[in-house]
mmCIF file of C-alpha atoms and ligand atoms in Angstrom:
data_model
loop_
_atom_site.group_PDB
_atom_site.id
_atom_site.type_symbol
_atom_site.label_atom_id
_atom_site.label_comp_id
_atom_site.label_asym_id
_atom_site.label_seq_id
_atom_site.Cartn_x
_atom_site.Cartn_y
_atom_site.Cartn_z
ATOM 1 C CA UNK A 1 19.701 16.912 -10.322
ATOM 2 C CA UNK A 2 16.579 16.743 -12.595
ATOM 3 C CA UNK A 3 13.216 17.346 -10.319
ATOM 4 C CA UNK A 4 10.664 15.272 -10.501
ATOM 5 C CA UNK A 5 7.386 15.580 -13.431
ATOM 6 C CA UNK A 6 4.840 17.846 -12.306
ATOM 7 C CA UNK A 7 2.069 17.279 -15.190
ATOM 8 C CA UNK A 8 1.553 13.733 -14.498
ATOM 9 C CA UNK A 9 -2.293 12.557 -14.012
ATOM 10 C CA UNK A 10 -4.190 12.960 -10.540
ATOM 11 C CA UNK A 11 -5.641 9.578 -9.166
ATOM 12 C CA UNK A 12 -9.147 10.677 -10.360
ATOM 13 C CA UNK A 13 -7.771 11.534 -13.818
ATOM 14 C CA UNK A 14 -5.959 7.954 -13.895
ATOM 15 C CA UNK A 15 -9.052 6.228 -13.122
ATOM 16 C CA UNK A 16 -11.615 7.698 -15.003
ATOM 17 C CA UNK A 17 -8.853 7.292 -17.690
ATOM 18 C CA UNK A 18 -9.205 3.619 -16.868
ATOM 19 C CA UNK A 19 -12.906 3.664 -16.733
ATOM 20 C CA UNK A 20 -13.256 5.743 -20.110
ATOM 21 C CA UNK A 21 -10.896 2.937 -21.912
ATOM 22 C CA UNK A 22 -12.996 0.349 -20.696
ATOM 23 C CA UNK A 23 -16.302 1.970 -22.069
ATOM 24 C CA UNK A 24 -14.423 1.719 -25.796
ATOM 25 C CA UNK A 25 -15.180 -2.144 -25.485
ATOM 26 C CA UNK A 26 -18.891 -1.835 -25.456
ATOM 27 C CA UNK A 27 -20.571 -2.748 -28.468
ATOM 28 C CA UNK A 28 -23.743 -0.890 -27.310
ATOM 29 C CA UNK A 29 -24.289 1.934 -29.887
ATOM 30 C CA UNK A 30 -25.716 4.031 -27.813
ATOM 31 C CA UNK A 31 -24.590 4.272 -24.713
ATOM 32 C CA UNK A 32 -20.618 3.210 -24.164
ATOM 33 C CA UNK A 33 -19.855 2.693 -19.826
ATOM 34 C CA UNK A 34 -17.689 1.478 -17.836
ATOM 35 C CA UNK A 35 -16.404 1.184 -14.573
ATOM 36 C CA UNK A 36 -12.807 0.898 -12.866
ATOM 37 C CA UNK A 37 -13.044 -0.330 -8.994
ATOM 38 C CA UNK A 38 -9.902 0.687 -7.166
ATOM 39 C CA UNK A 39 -9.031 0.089 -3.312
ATOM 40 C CA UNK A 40 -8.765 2.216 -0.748
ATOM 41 C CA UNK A 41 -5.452 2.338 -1.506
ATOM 42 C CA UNK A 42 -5.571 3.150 -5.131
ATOM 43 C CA UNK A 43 -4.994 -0.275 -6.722
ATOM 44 C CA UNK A 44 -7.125 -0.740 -9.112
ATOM 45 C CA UNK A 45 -9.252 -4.220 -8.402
ATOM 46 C CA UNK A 46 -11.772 -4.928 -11.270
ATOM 47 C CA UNK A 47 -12.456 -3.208 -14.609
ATOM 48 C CA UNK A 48 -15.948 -3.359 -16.265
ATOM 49 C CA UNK A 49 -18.249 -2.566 -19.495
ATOM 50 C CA UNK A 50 -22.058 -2.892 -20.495
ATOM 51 C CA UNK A 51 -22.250 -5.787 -22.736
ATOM 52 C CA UNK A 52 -23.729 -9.623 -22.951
ATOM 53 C CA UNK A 53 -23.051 -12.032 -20.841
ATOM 54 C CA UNK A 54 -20.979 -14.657 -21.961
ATOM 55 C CA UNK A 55 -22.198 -16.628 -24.632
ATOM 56 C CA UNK A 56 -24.971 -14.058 -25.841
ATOM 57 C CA UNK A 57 -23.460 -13.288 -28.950
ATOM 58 C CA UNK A 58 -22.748 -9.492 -29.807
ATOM 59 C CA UNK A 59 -23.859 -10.539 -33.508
ATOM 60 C CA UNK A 60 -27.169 -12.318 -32.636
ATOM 61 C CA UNK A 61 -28.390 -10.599 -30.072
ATOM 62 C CA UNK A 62 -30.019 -7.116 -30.493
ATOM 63 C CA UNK A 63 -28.798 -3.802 -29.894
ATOM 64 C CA UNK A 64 -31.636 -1.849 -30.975
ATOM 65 C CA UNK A 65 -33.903 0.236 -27.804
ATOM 66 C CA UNK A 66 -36.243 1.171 -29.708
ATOM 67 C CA UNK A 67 -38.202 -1.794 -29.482
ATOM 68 C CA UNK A 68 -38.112 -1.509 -25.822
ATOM 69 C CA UNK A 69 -41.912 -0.858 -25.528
ATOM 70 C CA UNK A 70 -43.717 -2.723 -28.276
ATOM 71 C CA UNK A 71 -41.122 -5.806 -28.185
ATOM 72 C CA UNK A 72 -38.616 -5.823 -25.108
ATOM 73 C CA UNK A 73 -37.662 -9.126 -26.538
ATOM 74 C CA UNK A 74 -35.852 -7.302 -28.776
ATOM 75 C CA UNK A 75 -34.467 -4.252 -27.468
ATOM 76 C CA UNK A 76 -31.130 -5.123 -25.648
ATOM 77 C CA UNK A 77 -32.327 -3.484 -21.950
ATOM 78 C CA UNK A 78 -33.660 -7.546 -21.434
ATOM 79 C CA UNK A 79 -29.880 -8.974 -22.082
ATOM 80 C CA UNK A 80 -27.559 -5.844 -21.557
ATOM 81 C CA UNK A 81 -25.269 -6.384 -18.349
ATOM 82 C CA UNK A 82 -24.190 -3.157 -17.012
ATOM 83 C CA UNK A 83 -20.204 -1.449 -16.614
ATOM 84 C CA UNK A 84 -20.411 -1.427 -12.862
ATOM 85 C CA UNK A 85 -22.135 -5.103 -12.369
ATOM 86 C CA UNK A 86 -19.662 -6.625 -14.710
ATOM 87 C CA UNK A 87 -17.022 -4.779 -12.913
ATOM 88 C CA UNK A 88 -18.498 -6.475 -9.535
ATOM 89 C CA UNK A 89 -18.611 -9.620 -10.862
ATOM 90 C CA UNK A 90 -15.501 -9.847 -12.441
ATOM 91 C CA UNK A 91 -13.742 -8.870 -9.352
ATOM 92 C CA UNK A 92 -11.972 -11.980 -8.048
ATOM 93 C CA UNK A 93 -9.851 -11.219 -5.208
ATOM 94 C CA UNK A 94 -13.032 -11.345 -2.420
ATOM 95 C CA UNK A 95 -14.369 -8.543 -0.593
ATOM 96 C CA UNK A 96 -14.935 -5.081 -2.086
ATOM 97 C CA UNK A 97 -15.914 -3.578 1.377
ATOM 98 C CA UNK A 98 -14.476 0.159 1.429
ATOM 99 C CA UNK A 99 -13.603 0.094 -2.106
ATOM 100 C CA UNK A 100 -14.052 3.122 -4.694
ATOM 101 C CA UNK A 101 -16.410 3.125 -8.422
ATOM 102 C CA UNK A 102 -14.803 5.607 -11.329
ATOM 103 C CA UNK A 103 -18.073 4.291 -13.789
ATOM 104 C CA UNK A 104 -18.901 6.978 -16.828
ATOM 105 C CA UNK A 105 -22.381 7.270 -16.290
ATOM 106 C CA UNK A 106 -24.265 7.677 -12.983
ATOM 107 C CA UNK A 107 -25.491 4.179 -11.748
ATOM 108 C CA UNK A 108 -28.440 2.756 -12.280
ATOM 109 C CA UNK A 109 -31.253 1.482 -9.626
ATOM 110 C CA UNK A 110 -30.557 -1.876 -10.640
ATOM 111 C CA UNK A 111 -26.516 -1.140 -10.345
ATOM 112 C CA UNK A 112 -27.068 1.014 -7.051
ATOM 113 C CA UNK A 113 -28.088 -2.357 -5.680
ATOM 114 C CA UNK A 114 -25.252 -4.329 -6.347
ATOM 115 C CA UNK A 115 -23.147 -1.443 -5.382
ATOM 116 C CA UNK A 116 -24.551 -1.079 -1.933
ATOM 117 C CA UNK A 117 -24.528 -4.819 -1.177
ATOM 118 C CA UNK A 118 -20.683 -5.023 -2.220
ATOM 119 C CA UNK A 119 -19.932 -3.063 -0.071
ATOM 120 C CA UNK A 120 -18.684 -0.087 -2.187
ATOM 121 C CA UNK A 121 -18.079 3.090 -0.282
ATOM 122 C CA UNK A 122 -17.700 6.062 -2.675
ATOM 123 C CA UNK A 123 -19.104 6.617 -6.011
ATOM 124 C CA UNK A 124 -17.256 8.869 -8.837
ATOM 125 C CA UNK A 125 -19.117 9.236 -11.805
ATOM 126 C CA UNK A 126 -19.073 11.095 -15.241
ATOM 127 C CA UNK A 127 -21.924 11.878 -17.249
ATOM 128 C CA UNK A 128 -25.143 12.270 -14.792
ATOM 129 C CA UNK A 129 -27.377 12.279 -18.175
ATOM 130 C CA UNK A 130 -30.519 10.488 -16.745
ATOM 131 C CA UNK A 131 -30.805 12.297 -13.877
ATOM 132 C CA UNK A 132 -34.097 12.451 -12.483
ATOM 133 C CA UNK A 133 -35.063 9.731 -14.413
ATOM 134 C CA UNK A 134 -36.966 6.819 -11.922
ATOM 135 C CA UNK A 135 -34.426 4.756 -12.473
ATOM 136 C CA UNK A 136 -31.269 7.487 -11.567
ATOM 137 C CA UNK A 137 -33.994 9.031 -8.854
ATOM 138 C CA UNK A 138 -34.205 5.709 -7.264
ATOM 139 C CA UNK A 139 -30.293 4.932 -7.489
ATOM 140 C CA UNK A 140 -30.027 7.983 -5.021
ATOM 141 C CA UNK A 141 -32.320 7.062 -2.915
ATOM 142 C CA UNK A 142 -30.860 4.205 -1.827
ATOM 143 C CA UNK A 143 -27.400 5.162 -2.156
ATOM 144 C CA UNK A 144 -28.033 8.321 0.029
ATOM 145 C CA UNK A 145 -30.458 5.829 2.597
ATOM 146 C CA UNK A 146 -27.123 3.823 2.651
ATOM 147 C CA UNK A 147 -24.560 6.097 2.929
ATOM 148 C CA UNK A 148 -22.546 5.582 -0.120
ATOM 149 C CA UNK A 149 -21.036 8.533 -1.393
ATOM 150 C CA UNK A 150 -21.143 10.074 -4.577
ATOM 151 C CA UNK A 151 -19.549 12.785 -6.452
ATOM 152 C CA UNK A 152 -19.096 13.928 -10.195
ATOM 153 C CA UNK A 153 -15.553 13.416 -11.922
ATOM 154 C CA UNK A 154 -14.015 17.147 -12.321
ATOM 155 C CA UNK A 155 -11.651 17.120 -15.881
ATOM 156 C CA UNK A 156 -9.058 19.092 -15.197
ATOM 157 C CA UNK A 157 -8.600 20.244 -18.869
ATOM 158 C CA UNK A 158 -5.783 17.979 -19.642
ATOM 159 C CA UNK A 159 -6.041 15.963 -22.513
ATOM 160 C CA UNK A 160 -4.874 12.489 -22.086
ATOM 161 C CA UNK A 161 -3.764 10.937 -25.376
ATOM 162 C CA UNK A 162 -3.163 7.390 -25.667
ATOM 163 C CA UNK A 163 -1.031 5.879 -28.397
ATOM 164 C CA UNK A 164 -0.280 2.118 -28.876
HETATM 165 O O1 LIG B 1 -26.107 1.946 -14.625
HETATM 166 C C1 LIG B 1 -26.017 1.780 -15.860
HETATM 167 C C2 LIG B 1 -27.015 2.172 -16.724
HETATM 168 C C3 LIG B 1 -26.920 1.836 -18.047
HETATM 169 N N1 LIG B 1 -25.867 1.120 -18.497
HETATM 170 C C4 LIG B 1 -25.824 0.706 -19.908
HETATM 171 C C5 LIG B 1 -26.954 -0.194 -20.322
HETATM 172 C C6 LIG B 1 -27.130 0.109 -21.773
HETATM 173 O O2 LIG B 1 -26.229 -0.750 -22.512
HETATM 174 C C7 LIG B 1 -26.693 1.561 -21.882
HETATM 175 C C8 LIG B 1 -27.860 2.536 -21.876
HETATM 176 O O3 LIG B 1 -28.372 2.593 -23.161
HETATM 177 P P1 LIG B 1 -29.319 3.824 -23.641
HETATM 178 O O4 LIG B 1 -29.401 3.610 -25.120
HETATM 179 O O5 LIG B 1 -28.636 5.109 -23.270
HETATM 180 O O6 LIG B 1 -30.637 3.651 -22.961
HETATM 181 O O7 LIG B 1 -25.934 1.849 -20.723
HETATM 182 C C9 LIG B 1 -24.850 0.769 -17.660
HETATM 183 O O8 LIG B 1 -23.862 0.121 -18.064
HETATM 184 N N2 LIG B 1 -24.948 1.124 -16.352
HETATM 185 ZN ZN1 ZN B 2 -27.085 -0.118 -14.085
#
């Protein structure tokens, strides 16, 4: 009798799989996020991406940052939505009370917000590449004041190859 696989993917792997996918949506040219929201008992309840909200056309509106001091009108940090609030808001099943975050970059003050008020218990995130910014500096702040735990997404080496 054949045993069973032994390479297959750990949960964390699987998610931030999930999560990583997700970011190839954005348009953003910069910056590509997103987010994978998965219950307590790994089921995976909402999937996310930084992009426009509905009806803001990708096309039209702009995608440039550096306008972001002289014109914020037209730098897309005014109009942007982010992986893990998308994620949030596309969740429609209820209450995300306990549930986990696999996002690709480390949330944002603005995101840490949403995070906390969902409900959202644990935090796994991949790039940490604004850290100690204000923004990432106040994130932790009140993620740590509200007990949300956070940790950074280990690879394990294994390349994960996806062909459709
Ligand atoms: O918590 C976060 C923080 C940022 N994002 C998005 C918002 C923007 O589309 C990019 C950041 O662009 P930069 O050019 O690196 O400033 O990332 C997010 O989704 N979640
Ligand atoms: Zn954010």
């Amino acid at each position: 009798m054949a045993g069973k696989r032994e390479d297959y993917i750990t949960w964390d792997e699987y998610f931030m799989g999930v999560a990583a996918l997700s970011a190839r949506r954005s348009k953003d040219p910069s910056t590509q996020v997103g987010a994978c929201i998965v219950s307590q008992d790994n089921k995976i309840l909402s999937m996310g991406y930084n992009g426009f909200p509905m009806g803001c056309s990708d096309d039209e509106f702009p995608w440039d940052k550096e306008d972001e001091q002289a014109d914020p009108y037209n730098a897309k940090y005014f109009y942007s939505t982010h992986s893990e609030l998308n994620a949030i808001l596309n969740y429609r099943g209820g209450s995300l009370e306990g549930s986990k975050l696999y996002v690709t970059l480390f949330p944002c003050n603005e995101c840490a917000k949403a995070i906390i008020q969902a409900g959202i218990k644990t935090i796994v995130y991949g790039s940490d590449k604004y850290d100690g910014t204000p923004a990432v500096n106040a994130s932790k702040r009140m993620l740590n004041a509200a007990g949300v735990r956070y940790y950074q997404y280990q690879p394990t080496g294994r390349k994960i190859e996806i062909e459709v």
